[in-house]
XYZ file of N, CA, C and O in Angstrom:
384
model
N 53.514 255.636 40.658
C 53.632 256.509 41.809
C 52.262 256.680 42.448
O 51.348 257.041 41.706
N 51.988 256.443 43.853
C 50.842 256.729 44.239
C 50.564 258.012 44.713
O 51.449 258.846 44.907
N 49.034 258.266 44.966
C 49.192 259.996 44.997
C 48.914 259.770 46.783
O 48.682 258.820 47.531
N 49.088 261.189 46.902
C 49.062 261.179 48.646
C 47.396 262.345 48.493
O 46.794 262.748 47.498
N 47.185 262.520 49.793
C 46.088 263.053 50.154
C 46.100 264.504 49.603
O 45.051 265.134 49.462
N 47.265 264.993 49.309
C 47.620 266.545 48.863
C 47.371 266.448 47.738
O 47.149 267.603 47.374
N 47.203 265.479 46.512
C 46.614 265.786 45.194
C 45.204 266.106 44.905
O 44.674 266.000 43.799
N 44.710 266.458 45.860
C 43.307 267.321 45.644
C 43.306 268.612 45.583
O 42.266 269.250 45.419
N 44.635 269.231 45.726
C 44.983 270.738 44.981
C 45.023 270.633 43.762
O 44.949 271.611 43.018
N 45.146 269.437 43.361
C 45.726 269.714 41.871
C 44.820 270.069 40.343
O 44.301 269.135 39.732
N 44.726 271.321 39.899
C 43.338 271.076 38.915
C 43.724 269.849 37.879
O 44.655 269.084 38.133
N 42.961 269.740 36.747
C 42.579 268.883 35.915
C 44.072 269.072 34.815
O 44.839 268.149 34.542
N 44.159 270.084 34.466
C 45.153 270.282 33.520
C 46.739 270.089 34.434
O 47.651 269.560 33.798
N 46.982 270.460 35.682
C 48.029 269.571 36.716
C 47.907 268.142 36.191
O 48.661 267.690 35.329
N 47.185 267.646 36.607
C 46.520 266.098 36.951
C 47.062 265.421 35.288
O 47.490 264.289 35.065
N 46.848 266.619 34.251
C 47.184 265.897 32.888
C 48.489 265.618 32.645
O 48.885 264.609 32.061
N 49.491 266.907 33.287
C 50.733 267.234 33.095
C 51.335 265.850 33.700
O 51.960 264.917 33.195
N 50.833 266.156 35.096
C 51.374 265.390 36.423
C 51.189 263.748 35.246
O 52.309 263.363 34.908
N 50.608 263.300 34.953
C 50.482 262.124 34.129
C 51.322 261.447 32.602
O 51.598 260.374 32.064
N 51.474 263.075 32.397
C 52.323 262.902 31.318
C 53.705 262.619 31.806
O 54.455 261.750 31.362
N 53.930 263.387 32.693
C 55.419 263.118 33.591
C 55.329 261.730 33.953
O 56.366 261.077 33.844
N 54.203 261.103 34.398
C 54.582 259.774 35.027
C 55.068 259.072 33.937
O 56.142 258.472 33.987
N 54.157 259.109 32.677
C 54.826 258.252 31.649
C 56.135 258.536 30.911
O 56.496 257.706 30.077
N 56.769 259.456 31.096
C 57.912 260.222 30.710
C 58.969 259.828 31.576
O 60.140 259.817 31.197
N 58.571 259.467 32.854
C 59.491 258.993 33.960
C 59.466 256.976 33.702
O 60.511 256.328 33.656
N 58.603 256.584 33.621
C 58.464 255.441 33.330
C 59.097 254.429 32.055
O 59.242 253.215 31.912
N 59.473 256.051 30.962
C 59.995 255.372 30.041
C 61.603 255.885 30.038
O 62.266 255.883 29.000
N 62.228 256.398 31.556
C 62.916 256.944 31.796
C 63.509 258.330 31.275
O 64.639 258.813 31.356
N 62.491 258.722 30.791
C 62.665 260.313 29.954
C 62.594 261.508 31.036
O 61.716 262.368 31.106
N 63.990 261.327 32.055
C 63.980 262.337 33.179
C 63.555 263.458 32.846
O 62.582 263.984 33.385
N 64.362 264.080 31.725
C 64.318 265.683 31.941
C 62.934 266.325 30.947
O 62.684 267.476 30.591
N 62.170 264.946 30.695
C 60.662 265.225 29.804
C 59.629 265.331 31.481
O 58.901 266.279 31.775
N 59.868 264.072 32.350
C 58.948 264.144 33.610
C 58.907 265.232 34.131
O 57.885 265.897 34.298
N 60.208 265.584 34.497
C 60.786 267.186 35.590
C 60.366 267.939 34.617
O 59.634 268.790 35.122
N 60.431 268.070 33.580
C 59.632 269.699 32.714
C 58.040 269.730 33.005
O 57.350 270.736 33.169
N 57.560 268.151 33.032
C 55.923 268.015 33.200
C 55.825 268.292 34.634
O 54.856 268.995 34.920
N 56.410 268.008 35.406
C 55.856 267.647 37.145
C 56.104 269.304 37.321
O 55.198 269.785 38.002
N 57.288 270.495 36.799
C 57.078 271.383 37.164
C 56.128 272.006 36.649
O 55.517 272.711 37.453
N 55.614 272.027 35.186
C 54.245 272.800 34.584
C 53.425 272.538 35.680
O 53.227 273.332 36.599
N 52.994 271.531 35.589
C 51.857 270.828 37.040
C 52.003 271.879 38.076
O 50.963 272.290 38.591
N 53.213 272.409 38.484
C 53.105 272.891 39.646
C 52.165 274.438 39.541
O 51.556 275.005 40.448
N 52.321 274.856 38.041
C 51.990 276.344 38.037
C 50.673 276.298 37.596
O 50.165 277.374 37.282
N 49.714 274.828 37.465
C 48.117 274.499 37.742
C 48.001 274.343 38.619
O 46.809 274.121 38.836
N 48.899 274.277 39.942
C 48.278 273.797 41.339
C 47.929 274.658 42.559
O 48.918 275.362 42.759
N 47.217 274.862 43.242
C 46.898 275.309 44.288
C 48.033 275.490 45.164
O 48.011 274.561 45.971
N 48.839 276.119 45.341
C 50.458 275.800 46.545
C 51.378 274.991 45.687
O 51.315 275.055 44.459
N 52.226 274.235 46.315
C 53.311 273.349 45.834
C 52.661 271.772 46.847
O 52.975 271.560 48.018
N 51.612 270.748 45.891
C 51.516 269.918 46.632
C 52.528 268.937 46.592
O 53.342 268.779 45.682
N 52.386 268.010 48.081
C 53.185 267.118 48.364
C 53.661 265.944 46.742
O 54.807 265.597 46.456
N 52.543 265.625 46.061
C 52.570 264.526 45.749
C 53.242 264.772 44.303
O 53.818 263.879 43.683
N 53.119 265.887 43.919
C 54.500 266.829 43.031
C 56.053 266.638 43.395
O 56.848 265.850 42.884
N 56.272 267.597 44.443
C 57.234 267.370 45.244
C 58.036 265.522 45.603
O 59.159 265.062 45.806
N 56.983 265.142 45.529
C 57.367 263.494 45.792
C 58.216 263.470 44.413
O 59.440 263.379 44.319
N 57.122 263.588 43.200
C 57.508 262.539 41.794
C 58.880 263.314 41.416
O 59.618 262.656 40.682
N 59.445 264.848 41.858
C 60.110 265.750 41.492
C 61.301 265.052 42.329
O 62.414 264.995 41.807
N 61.070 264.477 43.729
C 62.408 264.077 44.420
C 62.932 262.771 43.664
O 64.097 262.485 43.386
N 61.573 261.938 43.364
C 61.858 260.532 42.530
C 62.583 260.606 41.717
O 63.687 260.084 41.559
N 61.801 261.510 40.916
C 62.963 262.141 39.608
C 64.296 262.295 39.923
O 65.052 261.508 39.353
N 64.823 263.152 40.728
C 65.532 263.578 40.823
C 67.076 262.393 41.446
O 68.293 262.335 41.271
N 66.037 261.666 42.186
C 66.793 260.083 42.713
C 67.289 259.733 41.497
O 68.506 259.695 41.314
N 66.390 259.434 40.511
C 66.156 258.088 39.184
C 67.572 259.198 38.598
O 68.500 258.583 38.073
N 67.701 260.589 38.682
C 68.958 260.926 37.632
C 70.249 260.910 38.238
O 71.230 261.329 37.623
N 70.343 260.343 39.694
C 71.735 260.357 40.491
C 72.012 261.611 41.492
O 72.959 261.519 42.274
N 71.284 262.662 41.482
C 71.172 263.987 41.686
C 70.401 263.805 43.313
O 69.261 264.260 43.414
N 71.135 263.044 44.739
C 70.945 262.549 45.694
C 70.537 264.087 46.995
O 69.925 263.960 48.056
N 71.033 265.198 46.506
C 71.224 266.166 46.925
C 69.401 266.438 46.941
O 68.707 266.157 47.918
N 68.983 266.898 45.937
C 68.341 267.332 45.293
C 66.848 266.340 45.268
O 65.730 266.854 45.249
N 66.991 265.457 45.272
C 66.336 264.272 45.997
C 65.639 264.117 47.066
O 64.487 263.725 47.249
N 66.885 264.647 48.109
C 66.728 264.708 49.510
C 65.897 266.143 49.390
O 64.667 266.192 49.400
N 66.413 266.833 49.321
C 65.709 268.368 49.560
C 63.846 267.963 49.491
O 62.926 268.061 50.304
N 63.976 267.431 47.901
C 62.077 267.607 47.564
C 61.662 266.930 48.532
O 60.944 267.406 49.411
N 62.119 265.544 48.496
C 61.523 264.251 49.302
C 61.067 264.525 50.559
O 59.982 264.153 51.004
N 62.097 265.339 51.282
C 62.235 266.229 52.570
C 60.762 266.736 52.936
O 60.031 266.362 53.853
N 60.499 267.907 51.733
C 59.799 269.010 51.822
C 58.274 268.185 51.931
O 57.361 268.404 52.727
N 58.340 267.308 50.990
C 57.036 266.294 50.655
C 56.441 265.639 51.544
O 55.226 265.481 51.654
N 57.583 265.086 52.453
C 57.501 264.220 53.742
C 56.868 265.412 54.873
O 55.876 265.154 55.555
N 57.563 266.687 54.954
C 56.568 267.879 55.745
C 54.932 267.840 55.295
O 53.926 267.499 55.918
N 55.078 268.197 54.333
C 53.252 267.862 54.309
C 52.625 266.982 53.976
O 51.554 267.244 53.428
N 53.029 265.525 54.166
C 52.518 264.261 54.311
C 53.535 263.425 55.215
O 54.233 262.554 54.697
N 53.593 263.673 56.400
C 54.037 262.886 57.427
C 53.990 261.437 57.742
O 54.827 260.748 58.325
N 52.593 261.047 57.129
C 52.278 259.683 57.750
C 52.348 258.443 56.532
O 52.090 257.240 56.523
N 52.896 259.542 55.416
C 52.938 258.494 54.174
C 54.474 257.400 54.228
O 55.665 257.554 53.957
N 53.724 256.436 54.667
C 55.405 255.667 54.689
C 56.311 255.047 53.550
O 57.452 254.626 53.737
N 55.668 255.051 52.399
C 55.766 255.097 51.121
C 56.853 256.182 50.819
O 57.938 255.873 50.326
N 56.509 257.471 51.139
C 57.294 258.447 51.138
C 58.362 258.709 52.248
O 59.260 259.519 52.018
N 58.298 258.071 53.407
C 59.043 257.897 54.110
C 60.586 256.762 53.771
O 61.777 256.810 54.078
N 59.789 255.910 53.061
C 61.028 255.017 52.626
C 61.821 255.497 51.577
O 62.978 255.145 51.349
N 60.915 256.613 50.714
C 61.842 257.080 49.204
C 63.036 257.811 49.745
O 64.148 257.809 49.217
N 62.627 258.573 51.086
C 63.292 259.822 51.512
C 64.783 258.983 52.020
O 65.940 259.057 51.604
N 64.333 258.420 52.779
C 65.660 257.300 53.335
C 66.093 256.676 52.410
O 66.998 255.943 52.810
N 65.897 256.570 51.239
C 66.877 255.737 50.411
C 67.415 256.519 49.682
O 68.422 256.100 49.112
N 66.891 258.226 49.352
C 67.951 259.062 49.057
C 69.032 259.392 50.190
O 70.231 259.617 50.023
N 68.482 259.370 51.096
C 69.579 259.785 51.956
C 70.528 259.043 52.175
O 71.542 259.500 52.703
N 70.411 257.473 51.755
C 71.194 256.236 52.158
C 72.474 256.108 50.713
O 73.545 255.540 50.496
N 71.245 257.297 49.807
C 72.187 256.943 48.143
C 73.394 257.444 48.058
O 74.128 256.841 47.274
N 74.058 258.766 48.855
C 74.563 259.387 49.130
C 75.856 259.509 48.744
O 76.544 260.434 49.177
């Protein structure tokens, strides 16, 4: 997952979580990533985008298209120009 410009909210102990989730998601261990990507959130400065992203991914990767859309949505508001994230968002919406 690449990070967007909004992971410079994120402190160090986010950044650890946020990492542990990636590998938790990678070895398809949904509901281990989504427990990490939300800790992350309560080290972070606001609710950054690039959270919100791995949380909609997640949420794609478990069938849960609803829920998908919502984060992906929110993520795409405060990173507009990421087209990366622009394509995740449309392919939840396409999963439907």
């Amino acid at each position: 997952l690449a990070l967007s410009a909004s992971a410079a909210k994120i402190s160090p102990r986010a950044a650890a979580l946020r990492t542990e989730g990636d590998q938790a998601f990678a070895k398809r261990d949904y509901e281990t990533a989504m427990s990490k990507y939300q800790m992350a959130v309560k080290f972070s400065k606001g609710f950054p985008a690039d959270l919100m992203r791995r949380m909609g991914k997640t949420y794609l990767a478990q069938g849960d298209t609803m829920q998908a859309q919502k984060w992906l949505s929110r993520a795409l508001r405060l990173d507009p120009s990421n087209k990366e994230l622009a394509a995740e968002y449309a392919k939840a919406k396409a999963a439907r």
